[in-house]
């Protein structure tokens, strides 16, 4: 691999100007790394690939979780066997629900670990060039696609795979976001159930907001505890999120003394609309900006894998074939997501009972398959006919797309 950071440039810029890369990957986060992984494991690795990212040093470690029967192909293999659970909990003010996931497991991976593995793989391939720079614009004319950077000029590619947010893009502003703060903590007493992930604990004491706590137990005394709130456009301030976390840890986990090992925070758009407006046949948007985020839950990682795998397979099978500009999902899943987002937006106090009820009346694996959009229409009817549909009908009568 040739690396051209802002300090050390080993790719002569003029040479880069003249060449047309087969693929330019803009953004090396979850989507960029996944695309690169699938390219490396296909015949596309024999073509020139340029990767541009403004740098990983400003990014803190994140945990990415997904559910599946087996670990995904990309799951880091180097350090230990994958961390996973087979049970989940949903907790309301009144009741605790524990669901066995049957054939499925809930897997967790570290973004830093994945990055380390992908970086090692990149180094072994001279066809991959990495440039650390800010992407300013991506545009397409007839046969070429250009990526303009802040310091290294412009680059041409046959195809651009984008998951970055660049200033030249026309983006839409979602009405709803998930704002969250997570602390990986260690306590002196046992306080976590290592067998079971808490997907949603609604005992936050708040009545007029959709908020919950998510817990990944990493032992009896260690775990990631995350406070999440669905918010209307604004990012919640750090001190408010900290207070909510502290309150939950003290009141619900019963811990007064703990050490914070790591922090993570996020602001995930909850929308069924396209985040980036422009569509050109040679530019594919993926990751959060490309519509991989499931609007009603915020889960993105699994969809990114499906997206990258299918793009690479299509490019190998039909090199001149047309590819969709964004991640494509069936329209009925956008409709279901809008029903949920409508509840979150207009009647946030009803969201806890809605999610709780969905899990209460269905098998854990069934509802997770539904949230992965893997179910068939008649399965969905069977799932939905068991729920209390008062609030769903209310949402349907006042339907809006978000
Ligand atoms: C803390 C956290 C935890 C999450 N946990 C989960 C989870 O458990 N499961 C799940 O499914 N989803 C999860 N998500 C949601 C989603 O999977 C992640 O946000 C994921 O990182 C999205 O991937 P991405 O490639 O779209 O964006 P990112 O991973 O953010 O990657 C974008 C990349 O583009 C680069 N970039 C952006 N703009 C520019 C620019 N102008 N120029 C150059 N480079 C640029 C950035 O440096 C970055 O490397 C989580 C999100 C967060 C924030």
CSV table of C-alpha atoms and ligand atoms in Angstrom, one decimal:
chain,number,residue,atom,x,y,z
A,1,UNK,CA,0.0,0.0,0.0
A,2,UNK,CA,1.1,3.5,-0.7
A,3,UNK,CA,0.2,6.0,2.0
A,4,UNK,CA,-0.1,9.7,1.4
A,5,UNK,CA,-0.9,11.5,4.6
A,6,UNK,CA,-0.9,15.3,4.9
A,7,UNK,CA,2.7,15.0,6.3
A,8,UNK,CA,4.2,12.2,4.2
A,9,UNK,CA,3.3,12.0,0.6
A,10,UNK,CA,4.6,8.8,-1.1
A,11,UNK,CA,2.2,9.0,-4.1
A,12,UNK,CA,3.4,11.7,-6.4
A,13,UNK,CA,0.3,14.0,-6.7
A,14,UNK,CA,0.8,14.5,-10.4
A,15,UNK,CA,0.8,10.8,-11.1
A,16,UNK,CA,-2.4,10.5,-9.1
A,17,UNK,CA,-4.0,13.4,-11.1
A,18,UNK,CA,-3.4,11.5,-14.3
A,19,UNK,CA,-4.7,8.1,-13.3
A,20,UNK,CA,-8.2,7.0,-13.2
A,21,UNK,CA,-8.9,4.7,-10.2
A,22,UNK,CA,-11.2,1.8,-10.6
A,23,UNK,CA,-12.8,2.7,-7.3
A,24,UNK,CA,-12.4,5.6,-5.0
A,25,UNK,CA,-13.6,4.9,-1.4
A,26,UNK,CA,-14.4,8.2,0.3
A,27,UNK,CA,-14.7,7.7,4.1
A,28,UNK,CA,-13.0,4.9,6.0
A,29,UNK,CA,-15.5,4.3,8.7
A,30,UNK,CA,-17.8,1.3,9.0
A,31,UNK,CA,-19.0,1.5,5.4
A,32,UNK,CA,-15.6,2.3,3.9
A,33,UNK,CA,-13.8,-0.5,5.8
A,34,UNK,CA,-16.5,-2.9,4.8
A,35,UNK,CA,-16.3,-2.0,1.1
A,36,UNK,CA,-12.6,-2.4,1.2
A,37,UNK,CA,-12.9,-5.7,3.0
A,38,UNK,CA,-15.2,-7.1,0.3
A,39,UNK,CA,-12.9,-5.6,-2.5
A,40,UNK,CA,-9.8,-7.2,-1.0
A,41,UNK,CA,-11.7,-10.6,-0.9
A,42,UNK,CA,-12.7,-10.3,-4.6
A,43,UNK,CA,-11.0,-9.9,-8.0
A,44,UNK,CA,-11.5,-6.1,-7.6
A,45,UNK,CA,-8.3,-6.1,-5.6
A,46,UNK,CA,-6.4,-6.4,-8.9
A,47,UNK,CA,-7.6,-2.9,-9.8
A,48,UNK,CA,-6.4,0.4,-8.5
A,49,UNK,CA,-8.3,1.5,-5.4
A,50,UNK,CA,-7.9,4.9,-3.7
A,51,UNK,CA,-9.2,5.4,-0.2
A,52,UNK,CA,-9.6,8.9,1.3
A,53,UNK,CA,-10.4,9.8,4.9
A,54,UNK,CA,-9.7,12.8,7.0
A,55,UNK,CA,-8.2,10.6,9.6
A,56,UNK,CA,-9.0,8.2,12.3
A,57,UNK,CA,-7.1,9.9,15.2
A,58,UNK,CA,-10.1,12.1,16.0
A,59,UNK,CA,-12.4,9.1,16.2
A,60,UNK,CA,-12.9,7.3,19.5
A,61,UNK,CA,-13.5,3.6,19.7
A,62,UNK,CA,-17.1,2.5,19.1
A,63,UNK,CA,-18.9,-0.8,19.6
A,64,UNK,CA,-20.8,-2.1,16.7
A,65,UNK,CA,-23.4,-4.8,17.4
A,66,UNK,CA,-25.6,-6.9,15.1
A,67,UNK,CA,-27.5,-10.1,15.3
A,68,UNK,CA,-27.0,-13.1,13.1
A,69,UNK,CA,-26.7,-16.9,13.2
A,70,UNK,CA,-23.0,-16.8,12.8
A,71,UNK,CA,-20.5,-13.9,13.0
A,72,UNK,CA,-20.4,-11.8,9.8
A,73,UNK,CA,-17.5,-12.5,7.5
A,74,UNK,CA,-15.9,-9.1,8.4
A,75,UNK,CA,-16.0,-9.8,12.2
A,76,UNK,CA,-12.4,-9.3,13.5
A,77,UNK,CA,-10.7,-12.6,13.9
A,78,UNK,CA,-7.3,-11.7,15.4
A,79,UNK,CA,-7.7,-11.3,19.2
A,80,UNK,CA,-10.4,-13.6,20.6
A,81,UNK,CA,-13.5,-15.5,19.7
A,82,UNK,CA,-16.4,-13.1,19.0
A,83,UNK,CA,-18.2,-11.7,22.0
A,84,UNK,CA,-21.9,-12.6,21.8
A,85,UNK,CA,-25.1,-13.2,23.8
A,86,UNK,CA,-28.1,-15.4,23.2
A,87,UNK,CA,-30.6,-13.5,25.4
A,88,UNK,CA,-32.0,-10.0,25.4
A,89,UNK,CA,-34.0,-8.1,28.0
A,90,UNK,CA,-36.6,-5.4,27.4
A,91,UNK,CA,-37.7,-3.7,30.7
A,92,UNK,CA,-40.7,-1.4,31.3
A,93,UNK,CA,-41.6,0.4,34.5
A,94,UNK,CA,-43.9,-2.6,35.3
A,95,UNK,CA,-42.3,-5.7,33.8
A,96,UNK,CA,-39.0,-7.4,32.8
A,97,UNK,CA,-39.1,-9.4,29.6
A,98,UNK,CA,-36.2,-11.8,28.8
A,99,UNK,CA,-36.2,-13.3,25.4
A,100,UNK,CA,-34.1,-16.2,24.2
A,101,UNK,CA,-32.8,-15.5,20.6
A,102,UNK,CA,-33.0,-19.1,19.5
A,103,UNK,CA,-31.0,-19.5,16.2
A,104,UNK,CA,-29.6,-15.9,16.5
A,105,UNK,CA,-26.8,-14.4,18.5
A,106,UNK,CA,-26.2,-10.8,19.4
A,107,UNK,CA,-22.6,-10.0,18.4
A,108,UNK,CA,-20.4,-7.1,19.4
A,109,UNK,CA,-17.2,-5.9,17.8
A,110,UNK,CA,-14.8,-3.0,18.4
A,111,UNK,CA,-14.3,-0.4,15.6
A,112,UNK,CA,-10.6,-0.1,16.6
A,113,UNK,CA,-10.1,-3.8,16.3
A,114,UNK,CA,-11.7,-3.9,12.9
A,115,UNK,CA,-9.7,-0.8,11.8
A,116,UNK,CA,-6.5,-2.5,12.9
A,117,UNK,CA,-7.3,-5.7,10.8
A,118,UNK,CA,-8.4,-3.8,7.7
A,119,UNK,CA,-5.3,-1.6,7.9
A,120,UNK,CA,-3.1,-4.7,8.1
A,121,UNK,CA,-4.8,-6.1,5.1
A,122,UNK,CA,-4.5,-2.8,3.2
A,123,UNK,CA,-0.7,-2.7,3.7
A,124,UNK,CA,-0.4,-6.1,1.9
A,125,UNK,CA,-1.9,-4.8,-1.3
A,126,UNK,CA,0.1,-2.4,-3.5
A,127,UNK,CA,-3.1,-1.7,-5.6
A,128,UNK,CA,-4.6,0.3,-2.6
A,129,UNK,CA,-3.5,3.9,-2.0
A,130,UNK,CA,-4.6,5.7,1.1
A,131,UNK,CA,-4.7,9.5,1.3
A,132,UNK,CA,-5.5,11.4,4.5
A,133,UNK,CA,-7.4,14.5,3.6
A,134,UNK,CA,-10.8,16.2,3.7
A,135,UNK,CA,-13.2,15.5,0.9
A,136,UNK,CA,-14.7,18.8,-0.4
A,137,UNK,CA,-16.8,17.6,-3.2
A,138,UNK,CA,-17.7,14.6,-5.4
A,139,UNK,CA,-19.1,15.1,-8.9
A,140,UNK,CA,-19.7,13.2,-12.1
A,141,UNK,CA,-19.4,14.1,-15.8
A,142,UNK,CA,-20.0,11.7,-18.6
A,143,UNK,CA,-17.3,8.9,-18.1
A,144,UNK,CA,-15.4,10.2,-15.1
A,145,UNK,CA,-16.2,10.9,-11.5
A,146,UNK,CA,-14.1,13.4,-9.6
A,147,UNK,CA,-13.3,13.7,-5.9
A,148,UNK,CA,-12.0,17.1,-4.8
A,149,UNK,CA,-9.9,17.2,-1.6
A,150,UNK,CA,-8.7,20.1,0.5
A,151,UNK,CA,-4.9,19.5,0.1
A,152,UNK,CA,-4.2,16.9,-2.5
A,153,UNK,CA,-6.3,18.3,-5.4
A,154,UNK,CA,-8.8,16.2,-7.4
A,155,UNK,CA,-8.8,12.5,-8.2
A,156,UNK,CA,-10.7,10.6,-10.9
A,157,UNK,CA,-12.4,7.3,-10.6
A,158,UNK,CA,-14.7,5.0,-12.6
A,159,UNK,CA,-16.8,4.6,-9.5
A,160,UNK,CA,-16.9,6.4,-6.1
A,161,UNK,CA,-18.2,4.6,-3.0
A,162,UNK,CA,-19.0,7.3,-0.6
A,163,UNK,CA,-19.8,7.3,3.1
A,164,UNK,CA,-18.3,10.7,4.0
A,165,UNK,CA,-20.1,14.0,4.6
A,166,UNK,CA,-18.6,16.6,2.3
A,167,UNK,CA,-19.4,20.3,2.1
A,168,UNK,CA,-20.5,20.1,-1.6
A,169,UNK,CA,-23.3,17.6,-1.0
A,170,UNK,CA,-26.9,18.6,-0.9
A,171,UNK,CA,-28.1,16.9,2.3
A,172,UNK,CA,-31.5,16.7,3.9
A,173,UNK,CA,-32.0,17.4,7.6
A,174,UNK,CA,-33.9,14.5,9.3
A,175,UNK,CA,-36.6,15.5,11.8
A,176,UNK,CA,-35.6,12.9,14.4
A,177,UNK,CA,-32.3,11.7,15.7
A,178,UNK,CA,-31.1,9.3,18.4
A,179,UNK,CA,-28.8,11.1,20.8
A,180,UNK,CA,-26.8,8.9,23.1
A,181,UNK,CA,-23.9,8.6,25.5
A,182,UNK,CA,-22.4,5.4,26.6
A,183,UNK,CA,-19.8,4.6,29.4
A,184,UNK,CA,-18.0,1.3,29.7
A,185,UNK,CA,-17.7,1.0,33.4
A,186,UNK,CA,-16.2,-1.2,36.0
A,187,UNK,CA,-17.7,-1.5,39.5
A,188,UNK,CA,-16.5,-3.0,42.8
A,189,UNK,CA,-19.7,-5.1,43.2
A,190,UNK,CA,-21.5,-7.5,40.9
A,191,UNK,CA,-24.2,-5.6,39.0
A,192,UNK,CA,-24.4,-6.9,35.5
A,193,UNK,CA,-26.0,-10.1,34.2
A,194,UNK,CA,-23.3,-11.4,31.8
A,195,UNK,CA,-25.8,-13.7,30.0
A,196,UNK,CA,-28.2,-11.2,28.6
A,197,UNK,CA,-28.0,-7.8,26.7
A,198,UNK,CA,-30.5,-5.2,27.8
A,199,UNK,CA,-31.8,-3.9,24.5
A,200,UNK,CA,-34.1,-1.3,26.1
A,201,UNK,CA,-34.7,-0.4,29.7
A,202,UNK,CA,-37.4,2.2,29.8
A,203,UNK,CA,-37.1,2.9,33.5
A,204,UNK,CA,-35.7,6.3,33.1
A,205,UNK,CA,-38.3,8.2,35.0
A,206,UNK,CA,-39.1,10.4,32.0
A,207,UNK,CA,-42.7,10.5,30.8
A,208,UNK,CA,-42.8,12.8,27.7
A,209,UNK,CA,-39.8,11.6,25.8
A,210,UNK,CA,-38.8,8.4,24.1
A,211,UNK,CA,-35.7,7.3,26.0
A,212,UNK,CA,-34.1,4.1,27.2
A,213,UNK,CA,-30.9,2.6,28.5
A,214,UNK,CA,-29.0,-0.1,26.6
A,215,UNK,CA,-26.5,-2.4,28.4
A,216,UNK,CA,-23.9,-4.7,27.0
A,217,UNK,CA,-22.6,-6.8,29.9
A,218,UNK,CA,-18.9,-7.6,29.6
A,219,UNK,CA,-18.7,-9.5,32.9
A,220,UNK,CA,-20.5,-9.3,36.3
A,221,UNK,CA,-18.6,-6.1,37.1
A,222,UNK,CA,-18.0,-4.6,33.7
A,223,UNK,CA,-20.4,-3.3,31.0
A,224,UNK,CA,-21.3,-0.7,28.5
A,225,UNK,CA,-24.2,1.4,29.7
A,226,UNK,CA,-25.8,3.8,27.2
A,227,UNK,CA,-28.5,6.4,27.7
A,228,UNK,CA,-30.4,7.1,24.4
A,229,UNK,CA,-33.1,9.6,23.6
A,230,UNK,CA,-35.0,10.1,20.4
A,231,UNK,CA,-34.8,13.9,19.8
A,232,UNK,CA,-36.4,16.3,17.4
A,233,UNK,CA,-33.3,17.6,15.5
A,234,UNK,CA,-31.2,18.9,18.4
A,235,UNK,CA,-28.2,17.1,19.8
A,236,UNK,CA,-28.6,16.7,23.5
A,237,UNK,CA,-25.9,18.4,25.6
A,238,UNK,CA,-23.2,16.3,27.2
A,239,UNK,CA,-24.0,17.3,30.8
A,240,UNK,CA,-27.7,16.3,30.4
A,241,UNK,CA,-26.7,12.9,29.0
A,242,UNK,CA,-24.1,12.4,31.8
A,243,UNK,CA,-26.7,13.2,34.5
A,244,UNK,CA,-29.1,10.6,33.0
A,245,UNK,CA,-26.5,8.0,32.9
A,246,UNK,CA,-25.3,8.7,36.4
A,247,UNK,CA,-28.9,8.6,37.7
A,248,UNK,CA,-29.5,5.2,36.0
A,249,UNK,CA,-26.3,3.6,37.2
A,250,UNK,CA,-27.0,4.8,40.8
A,251,UNK,CA,-30.7,4.1,40.9
A,252,UNK,CA,-31.2,1.1,38.7
A,253,UNK,CA,-27.8,-0.7,38.8
A,254,UNK,CA,-27.3,0.2,42.5
A,255,UNK,CA,-23.7,1.3,42.0
A,256,UNK,CA,-22.2,4.3,43.7
A,257,UNK,CA,-18.5,3.6,43.0
A,258,UNK,CA,-17.4,2.9,39.5
A,259,UNK,CA,-14.6,3.6,37.1
A,260,UNK,CA,-15.2,4.8,33.5
A,261,UNK,CA,-13.0,2.9,31.2
A,262,UNK,CA,-14.3,4.3,27.9
A,263,UNK,CA,-16.9,6.7,26.5
A,264,UNK,CA,-18.8,6.7,23.3
A,265,UNK,CA,-21.5,9.0,22.0
A,266,UNK,CA,-23.6,9.3,18.9
A,267,UNK,CA,-26.2,11.3,17.0
A,268,UNK,CA,-27.8,9.0,14.5
A,269,UNK,CA,-30.3,10.3,12.0
A,270,UNK,CA,-33.7,8.5,12.0
A,271,UNK,CA,-35.1,9.0,8.6
A,272,UNK,CA,-36.6,7.0,5.7
A,273,UNK,CA,-35.6,9.8,3.2
A,274,UNK,CA,-32.4,10.0,1.2
A,275,UNK,CA,-29.7,11.9,3.2
A,276,UNK,CA,-27.7,12.9,0.1
A,277,UNK,CA,-29.8,14.2,-2.8
A,278,UNK,CA,-27.5,13.9,-5.8
A,279,UNK,CA,-27.6,10.7,-7.8
A,280,UNK,CA,-25.1,9.8,-10.5
A,281,UNK,CA,-24.7,6.3,-11.9
A,282,UNK,CA,-21.0,6.3,-10.9
A,283,UNK,CA,-21.5,7.4,-7.3
A,284,UNK,CA,-22.8,5.0,-4.7
A,285,UNK,CA,-23.7,6.3,-1.2
A,286,UNK,CA,-23.5,3.9,1.6
A,287,UNK,CA,-23.4,3.8,5.4
A,288,UNK,CA,-25.4,6.4,7.3
A,289,UNK,CA,-25.5,8.8,4.4
A,290,UNK,CA,-26.4,6.0,1.9
A,291,UNK,CA,-29.6,4.9,3.8
A,292,UNK,CA,-28.2,1.8,5.5
A,293,UNK,CA,-29.4,3.0,8.9
A,294,UNK,CA,-32.7,1.3,9.9
A,295,UNK,CA,-34.8,4.4,10.6
A,296,UNK,CA,-36.8,3.0,13.6
A,297,UNK,CA,-33.8,1.5,15.5
A,298,UNK,CA,-30.6,3.2,14.3
A,299,UNK,CA,-28.9,-0.2,13.6
A,300,UNK,CA,-26.7,0.2,10.5
A,301,UNK,CA,-23.8,-2.2,10.6
A,302,UNK,CA,-25.5,-5.3,9.3
A,303,UNK,CA,-27.1,-3.4,6.4
A,304,UNK,CA,-23.7,-2.0,5.5
A,305,UNK,CA,-22.4,-5.6,5.1
A,306,UNK,CA,-25.3,-6.5,2.8
A,307,UNK,CA,-24.9,-3.4,0.8
A,308,UNK,CA,-21.1,-3.7,0.3
A,309,UNK,CA,-21.3,-7.4,-0.5
A,310,UNK,CA,-24.0,-6.9,-3.1
A,311,UNK,CA,-22.1,-4.0,-4.8
A,312,UNK,CA,-18.9,-6.0,-5.0
A,313,UNK,CA,-20.7,-9.1,-6.3
A,314,UNK,CA,-22.5,-7.0,-9.0
A,315,UNK,CA,-19.3,-5.2,-10.0
A,316,UNK,CA,-17.5,-8.5,-10.5
A,317,UNK,CA,-20.4,-10.3,-12.3
A,318,UNK,CA,-21.5,-7.4,-14.5
A,319,UNK,CA,-18.7,-4.9,-14.7
A,320,UNK,CA,-20.6,-2.3,-16.7
A,321,UNK,CA,-23.9,-2.9,-15.0
A,322,UNK,CA,-25.9,-0.1,-13.4
A,323,UNK,CA,-25.9,0.0,-9.6
A,324,UNK,CA,-28.5,1.8,-7.4
A,325,UNK,CA,-27.1,5.1,-5.9
A,326,UNK,CA,-28.2,4.3,-2.3
A,327,UNK,CA,-29.0,1.2,-0.2
A,328,UNK,CA,-32.4,-0.1,-1.4
A,329,UNK,CA,-35.0,-1.5,1.0
A,330,UNK,CA,-38.6,-2.7,0.2
A,331,UNK,CA,-41.1,0.1,0.4
A,332,UNK,CA,-43.3,-1.7,3.0
A,333,UNK,CA,-40.3,-1.5,5.5
A,334,UNK,CA,-40.1,2.2,5.0
A,335,UNK,CA,-43.8,2.4,5.7
A,336,UNK,CA,-43.4,0.4,9.0
A,337,UNK,CA,-40.5,2.6,10.0
A,338,UNK,CA,-42.6,5.7,9.4
A,339,UNK,CA,-45.4,4.3,11.5
A,340,UNK,CA,-42.9,3.9,14.4
A,341,UNK,CA,-41.2,7.3,13.7
A,342,UNK,CA,-44.6,9.0,13.7
A,343,UNK,CA,-45.2,7.6,17.2
A,344,UNK,CA,-41.8,8.7,18.3
A,345,UNK,CA,-42.4,12.2,16.9
A,346,UNK,CA,-46.0,12.8,17.9
A,347,UNK,CA,-46.6,10.6,20.9
A,348,UNK,CA,-43.2,9.8,22.4
A,349,UNK,CA,-44.7,8.7,25.7
A,350,UNK,CA,-46.3,5.8,23.8
A,351,UNK,CA,-43.0,4.4,22.3
A,352,UNK,CA,-41.9,2.3,25.3
A,353,UNK,CA,-45.2,0.3,25.4
A,354,UNK,CA,-45.0,0.0,21.6
A,355,UNK,CA,-41.6,-1.6,21.6
A,356,UNK,CA,-42.3,-3.6,24.7
A,357,UNK,CA,-45.5,-5.0,23.3
A,358,UNK,CA,-43.8,-6.0,20.0
A,359,UNK,CA,-41.3,-8.1,21.9
A,360,UNK,CA,-43.8,-9.4,24.5
A,361,UNK,CA,-46.2,-11.1,22.0
A,362,UNK,CA,-43.6,-12.4,19.6
A,363,UNK,CA,-40.5,-14.7,19.6
A,364,UNK,CA,-37.2,-12.9,20.0
A,365,UNK,CA,-35.8,-14.2,16.8
A,366,UNK,CA,-39.0,-13.4,14.8
A,367,UNK,CA,-39.0,-9.8,15.9
A,368,UNK,CA,-35.3,-9.4,15.2
A,369,UNK,CA,-35.8,-10.9,11.7
A,370,UNK,CA,-38.5,-8.4,11.2
A,371,UNK,CA,-36.3,-5.5,12.3
A,372,UNK,CA,-33.6,-6.8,9.8
A,373,UNK,CA,-36.3,-6.7,7.1
A,374,UNK,CA,-35.9,-10.4,6.4
A,375,UNK,CA,-39.5,-11.4,7.0
A,376,UNK,CA,-42.1,-12.0,4.3
A,377,UNK,CA,-45.4,-10.1,4.1
A,378,UNK,CA,-47.5,-12.9,5.6
A,379,UNK,CA,-45.0,-13.3,8.5
A,380,UNK,CA,-45.3,-9.6,9.1
A,381,UNK,CA,-49.1,-9.8,9.2
A,382,UNK,CA,-48.8,-12.7,11.7
A,383,UNK,CA,-46.4,-10.7,13.9
A,384,UNK,CA,-48.4,-7.5,13.8
A,385,UNK,CA,-51.8,-9.0,14.3
A,386,UNK,CA,-50.7,-10.0,17.8
A,387,UNK,CA,-49.8,-6.5,19.0
A,388,UNK,CA,-52.1,-3.9,20.6
A,389,UNK,CA,-52.7,-1.9,17.5
A,390,UNK,CA,-54.5,1.2,19.0
A,391,UNK,CA,-51.3,3.3,18.7
A,392,UNK,CA,-50.5,1.9,15.3
A,393,UNK,CA,-53.9,2.8,14.0
A,394,UNK,CA,-53.5,6.3,15.4
A,395,UNK,CA,-50.2,6.6,13.7
A,396,UNK,CA,-51.7,5.3,10.4
A,397,UNK,CA,-54.6,7.8,10.5
A,398,UNK,CA,-52.0,10.6,11.0
A,399,UNK,CA,-49.4,9.1,8.7
A,400,UNK,CA,-46.3,11.1,7.7
A,401,UNK,CA,-43.0,10.1,6.2
A,402,UNK,CA,-39.9,11.2,8.1
B,1,LIG,C1,-21.0,5.3,19.2
B,1,LIG,C2,-21.8,4.6,18.1
B,1,LIG,C3,-22.2,3.3,18.3
B,1,LIG,C4,-23.0,2.6,17.3
B,1,LIG,N1,-23.3,1.3,17.5
B,1,LIG,C5,-24.0,0.7,16.5
B,1,LIG,C6,-24.3,-0.7,16.7
B,1,LIG,O1,-24.1,-1.3,17.8
B,1,LIG,N2,-24.9,-1.4,15.7
B,1,LIG,C7,-25.2,-0.7,14.5
B,1,LIG,O2,-25.8,-1.4,13.6
B,1,LIG,N3,-25.0,0.6,14.4
B,1,LIG,C8,-24.4,1.3,15.3
B,1,LIG,N4,-24.1,2.6,15.2
B,1,LIG,C9,-24.6,3.3,13.9
B,1,LIG,C10,-23.6,3.1,12.7
B,1,LIG,O3,-23.4,1.7,12.5
B,1,LIG,C11,-22.3,3.8,12.9
B,1,LIG,O4,-22.6,5.2,13.0
B,1,LIG,C12,-21.4,3.6,11.7
B,1,LIG,O5,-20.1,4.1,12.1
B,1,LIG,C13,-21.8,4.2,10.4
B,1,LIG,O6,-20.9,3.9,9.4
B,1,LIG,P1,-20.5,5.0,8.3
B,1,LIG,O7,-19.4,4.4,7.5
B,1,LIG,O8,-21.7,5.5,7.6
B,1,LIG,O9,-20.0,6.3,9.1
B,1,LIG,P2,-18.6,6.4,9.9
B,1,LIG,O10,-18.3,5.1,10.5
B,1,LIG,O11,-18.8,7.6,10.8
B,1,LIG,O12,-17.5,6.7,8.8
B,1,LIG,C14,-17.5,7.9,8.0
B,1,LIG,C15,-16.0,8.1,7.7
B,1,LIG,O13,-16.0,9.2,6.8
B,1,LIG,C16,-15.0,10.1,7.2
B,1,LIG,N5,-15.4,11.4,6.7
B,1,LIG,C17,-16.6,12.0,6.9
B,1,LIG,N6,-16.6,13.2,6.2
B,1,LIG,C18,-15.4,13.3,5.6
B,1,LIG,C19,-14.9,14.3,4.8
B,1,LIG,N7,-15.6,15.4,4.4
B,1,LIG,N8,-13.6,14.1,4.3
B,1,LIG,C20,-12.9,13.0,4.7
B,1,LIG,N9,-13.4,12.0,5.4
B,1,LIG,C21,-14.6,12.2,5.9
B,1,LIG,C22,-14.9,10.0,8.7
B,1,LIG,O14,-13.6,10.4,9.2
B,1,LIG,C23,-15.2,8.5,8.9
B,1,LIG,O15,-14.1,7.8,9.0
B,1,LIG,C24,-23.4,3.3,16.1
B,1,LIG,C25,-23.0,4.6,16.0
B,1,LIG,C26,-22.2,5.3,16.9
B,1,LIG,C27,-21.9,6.7,16.7
